[in-house]
C-alpha positions as protocol buffer text, in pm:
chain_id: "A"
residue {
  index: 1
  type: UNK
  ca { x: 1959 y: 385 z: 375 }
}
residue {
  index: 2
  type: UNK
  ca { x: 1661 y: 166 z: 269 }
}
residue {
  index: 3
  type: UNK
  ca { x: 1428 y: 329 z: 56 }
}
residue {
  index: 4
  type: UNK
  ca { x: 1089 y: 284 z: -84 }
}
residue {
  index: 5
  type: UNK
  ca { x: 975 y: 455 z: -413 }
}
residue {
  index: 6
  type: UNK
  ca { x: 622 y: 459 z: -535 }
}
residue {
  index: 7
  type: UNK
  ca { x: 499 y: 528 z: -895 }
}
residue {
  index: 8
  type: UNK
  ca { x: 207 y: 465 z: -1086 }
}
residue {
  index: 9
  type: UNK
  ca { x: -25 y: 719 z: -962 }
}
residue {
  index: 10
  type: UNK
  ca { x: -222 y: 949 z: -1183 }
}
residue {
  index: 11
  type: UNK
  ca { x: -578 y: 1063 z: -1266 }
}
residue {
  index: 12
  type: UNK
  ca { x: -860 y: 841 z: -1390 }
}
residue {
  index: 13
  type: UNK
  ca { x: -1242 y: 878 z: -1399 }
}
residue {
  index: 14
  type: UNK
  ca { x: -1449 y: 675 z: -1167 }
}
residue {
  index: 15
  type: UNK
  ca { x: -1462 y: 303 z: -1235 }
}
residue {
  index: 16
  type: UNK
  ca { x: -1104 y: 302 z: -1392 }
}
residue {
  index: 17
  type: UNK
  ca { x: -807 y: 108 z: -1282 }
}
residue {
  index: 18
  type: UNK
  ca { x: -450 y: 218 z: -1149 }
}
residue {
  index: 19
  type: UNK
  ca { x: -172 y: -13 z: -1055 }
}
residue {
  index: 20
  type: UNK
  ca { x: 70 y: 136 z: -790 }
}
residue {
  index: 21
  type: UNK
  ca { x: 411 y: 5 z: -789 }
}
residue {
  index: 22
  type: UNK
  ca { x: 677 y: 33 z: -477 }
}
residue {
  index: 23
  type: UNK
  ca { x: 1054 y: -36 z: -558 }
}
residue {
  index: 24
  type: UNK
  ca { x: 1145 y: -210 z: -245 }
}
residue {
  index: 25
  type: UNK
  ca { x: 1473 y: -362 z: -320 }
}
residue {
  index: 26
  type: UNK
  ca { x: 1584 y: -386 z: 57 }
}
residue {
  index: 27
  type: UNK
  ca { x: 1314 y: -512 z: 206 }
}
residue {
  index: 28
  type: UNK
  ca { x: 1338 y: -887 z: 67 }
}
residue {
  index: 29
  type: UNK
  ca { x: 1381 y: -1091 z: 377 }
}
residue {
  index: 30
  type: UNK
  ca { x: 1097 y: -1288 z: 558 }
}
residue {
  index: 31
  type: UNK
  ca { x: 1059 y: -1048 z: 854 }
}
residue {
  index: 32
  type: UNK
  ca { x: 877 y: -758 z: 708 }
}
residue {
  index: 33
  type: UNK
  ca { x: 508 y: -618 z: 721 }
}
residue {
  index: 34
  type: UNK
  ca { x: 460 y: -440 z: 387 }
}
residue {
  index: 35
  type: UNK
  ca { x: 170 y: -204 z: 350 }
}
residue {
  index: 36
  type: UNK
  ca { x: -6 y: 87 z: 162 }
}
residue {
  index: 37
  type: UNK
  ca { x: -172 y: 348 z: 313 }
}
residue {
  index: 38
  type: UNK
  ca { x: -339 y: 666 z: 188 }
}
residue {
  index: 39
  type: UNK
  ca { x: -402 y: 1037 z: 292 }
}
residue {
  index: 40
  type: UNK
  ca { x: -665 y: 1235 z: 164 }
}
residue {
  index: 41
  type: UNK
  ca { x: -648 y: 1608 z: 199 }
}
residue {
  index: 42
  type: UNK
  ca { x: -758 y: 1739 z: 552 }
}
residue {
  index: 43
  type: UNK
  ca { x: -790 y: 1367 z: 698 }
}
residue {
  index: 44
  type: UNK
  ca { x: -577 y: 1147 z: 872 }
}
residue {
  index: 45
  type: UNK
  ca { x: -389 y: 869 z: 725 }
}
residue {
  index: 46
  type: UNK
  ca { x: -576 y: 543 z: 687 }
}
residue {
  index: 47
  type: UNK
  ca { x: -459 y: 189 z: 614 }
}
residue {
  index: 48
  type: UNK
  ca { x: -554 y: 22 z: 290 }
}
residue {
  index: 49
  type: UNK
  ca { x: -351 y: -320 z: 274 }
}
residue {
  index: 50
  type: UNK
  ca { x: -64 y: -514 z: 394 }
}
residue {
  index: 51
  type: UNK
  ca { x: 132 y: -806 z: 314 }
}
residue {
  index: 52
  type: UNK
  ca { x: 358 y: -1021 z: 533 }
}
residue {
  index: 53
  type: UNK
  ca { x: 642 y: -1126 z: 368 }
}
residue {
  index: 54
  type: UNK
  ca { x: 703 y: -1436 z: 579 }
}
residue {
  index: 55
  type: UNK
  ca { x: 402 y: -1623 z: 424 }
}
residue {
  index: 56
  type: UNK
  ca { x: 253 y: -1362 z: 186 }
}
residue {
  index: 57
  type: UNK
  ca { x: -57 y: -1322 z: 409 }
}
residue {
  index: 58
  type: UNK
  ca { x: -249 y: -1002 z: 288 }
}
residue {
  index: 59
  type: UNK
  ca { x: -517 y: -799 z: 496 }
}
residue {
  index: 60
  type: UNK
  ca { x: -755 y: -523 z: 368 }
}
residue {
  index: 61
  type: UNK
  ca { x: -967 y: -274 z: 516 }
}
residue {
  index: 62
  type: UNK
  ca { x: -1331 y: -414 z: 458 }
}
residue {
  index: 63
  type: UNK
  ca { x: -1435 y: -117 z: 257 }
}
residue {
  index: 64
  type: UNK
  ca { x: -1183 y: -181 z: -7 }
}
residue {
  index: 65
  type: UNK
  ca { x: -1185 y: -558 z: -42 }
}
residue {
  index: 66
  type: UNK
  ca { x: -1283 y: -661 z: -371 }
}
residue {
  index: 67
  type: UNK
  ca { x: -1148 y: -352 z: -531 }
}
residue {
  index: 68
  type: UNK
  ca { x: -772 y: -344 z: -443 }
}
residue {
  index: 69
  type: UNK
  ca { x: -530 y: -608 z: -427 }
}
residue {
  index: 70
  type: UNK
  ca { x: -176 y: -602 z: -281 }
}
residue {
  index: 71
  type: UNK
  ca { x: 79 y: -863 z: -407 }
}
residue {
  index: 72
  type: UNK
  ca { x: 466 y: -872 z: -462 }
}
residue {
  index: 73
  type: UNK
  ca { x: 694 y: -974 z: -729 }
}
residue {
  index: 74
  type: UNK
  ca { x: 986 y: -1112 z: -554 }
}
residue {
  index: 75
  type: UNK
  ca { x: 1175 y: -1138 z: -886 }
}
residue {
  index: 76
  type: UNK
  ca { x: 1164 y: -769 z: -925 }
}
residue {
  index: 77
  type: UNK
  ca { x: 1162 y: -694 z: -541 }
}
residue {
  index: 78
  type: UNK
  ca { x: 864 y: -462 z: -610 }
}
residue {
  index: 79
  type: UNK
  ca { x: 533 y: -447 z: -407 }
}
residue {
  index: 80
  type: UNK
  ca { x: 200 y: -337 z: -612 }
}
residue {
  index: 81
  type: UNK
  ca { x: -120 y: -224 z: -516 }
}
residue {
  index: 82
  type: UNK
  ca { x: -377 y: -298 z: -819 }
}
residue {
  index: 83
  type: UNK
  ca { x: -691 y: -62 z: -772 }
}
residue {
  index: 84
  type: UNK
  ca { x: -1012 y: -143 z: -975 }
}
residue {
  index: 85
  type: UNK
  ca { x: -1354 y: 23 z: -977 }
}
residue {
  index: 86
  type: UNK
  ca { x: -1199 y: 353 z: -859 }
}
residue {
  index: 87
  type: UNK
  ca { x: -1412 y: 608 z: -676 }
}
residue {
  index: 88
  type: UNK
  ca { x: -1395 y: 970 z: -611 }
}
residue {
  index: 89
  type: UNK
  ca { x: -1368 y: 897 z: -253 }
}
residue {
  index: 90
  type: UNK
  ca { x: -1014 y: 687 z: -327 }
}
residue {
  index: 91
  type: UNK
  ca { x: -869 y: 1027 z: -409 }
}
residue {
  index: 92
  type: UNK
  ca { x: -559 y: 1068 z: -188 }
}
residue {
  index: 93
  type: UNK
  ca { x: -168 y: 1038 z: -171 }
}
residue {
  index: 94
  type: UNK
  ca { x: -61 y: 680 z: -144 }
}
residue {
  index: 95
  type: UNK
  ca { x: 216 y: 560 z: 42 }
}
residue {
  index: 96
  type: UNK
  ca { x: 415 y: 243 z: 43 }
}
residue {
  index: 97
  type: UNK
  ca { x: 548 y: 151 z: 379 }
}
residue {
  index: 98
  type: UNK
  ca { x: 751 y: -131 z: 560 }
}
residue {
  index: 99
  type: UNK
  ca { x: 821 y: -242 z: 937 }
}
residue {
  index: 100
  type: UNK
  ca { x: 1060 y: -527 z: 1022 }
}
residue {
  index: 101
  type: UNK
  ca { x: 912 y: -762 z: 1289 }
}
residue {
  index: 102
  type: UNK
  ca { x: 600 y: -582 z: 1368 }
}
residue {
  index: 103
  type: UNK
  ca { x: 358 y: -662 z: 1644 }
}
residue {
  index: 104
  type: UNK
  ca { x: 59 y: -640 z: 1402 }
}
residue {
  index: 105
  type: UNK
  ca { x: 50 y: -686 z: 1020 }
}
residue {
  index: 106
  type: UNK
  ca { x: -315 y: -584 z: 972 }
}
residue {
  index: 107
  type: UNK
  ca { x: -448 y: -324 z: 749 }
}
residue {
  index: 108
  type: UNK
  ca { x: -604 y: -163 z: 1039 }
}
residue {
  index: 109
  type: UNK
  ca { x: -278 y: -122 z: 1234 }
}
residue {
  index: 110
  type: UNK
  ca { x: -203 y: 239 z: 1269 }
}
residue {
  index: 111
  type: UNK
  ca { x: -19 y: 349 z: 947 }
}
residue {
  index: 112
  type: UNK
  ca { x: 297 y: 429 z: 1137 }
}
residue {
  index: 113
  type: UNK
  ca { x: 580 y: 245 z: 978 }
}
residue {
  index: 114
  type: UNK
  ca { x: 952 y: 254 z: 1010 }
}
residue {
  index: 115
  type: UNK
  ca { x: 1001 y: 293 z: 640 }
}
residue {
  index: 116
  type: UNK
  ca { x: 763 y: 505 z: 412 }
}
residue {
  index: 117
  type: UNK
  ca { x: 815 y: 621 z: 58 }
}
residue {
  index: 118
  type: UNK
  ca { x: 743 y: 982 z: -67 }
}
residue {
  index: 119
  type: UNK
  ca { x: 380 y: 900 z: -171 }
}
residue {
  index: 120
  type: UNK
  ca { x: 206 y: 901 z: -526 }
}
residue {
  index: 121
  type: UNK
  ca { x: -103 y: 1084 z: -628 }
}
residue {
  index: 122
  type: UNK
  ca { x: -430 y: 927 z: -705 }
}
residue {
  index: 123
  type: UNK
  ca { x: -707 y: 1149 z: -839 }
}
residue {
  index: 124
  type: UNK
  ca { x: -1040 y: 1000 z: -935 }
}
residue {
  index: 125
  type: UNK
  ca { x: -1308 y: 1223 z: -1094 }
}
residue {
  index: 126
  type: UNK
  ca { x: -1669 y: 1171 z: -1123 }
}
């Protein structure tokens, strides 16, 4: 069964950076929407960013533009989320996800994907 495996989470101080990685070796064709979403304690999951494998198009939720960057390294079959200038409100479990031939590949889509990893925790202290 296809799997997504996240890594790279941790604890940082506000203003710091982290890069999350998602091993996605079985999601290499051009039909996928790859995404990152997050869930903070007591809150609903929320989208962060998406990348369309067909053309590399990326989208972000407005509040994260300029601080987060989603990109892929096809040679390593890995999806990344570079997070800079982190804030305490970014504290959450972050999930990598994928869906084949979705109707929408927007960061604002409902974070309901066919495939999702186990998550990696990001904690930002003030």
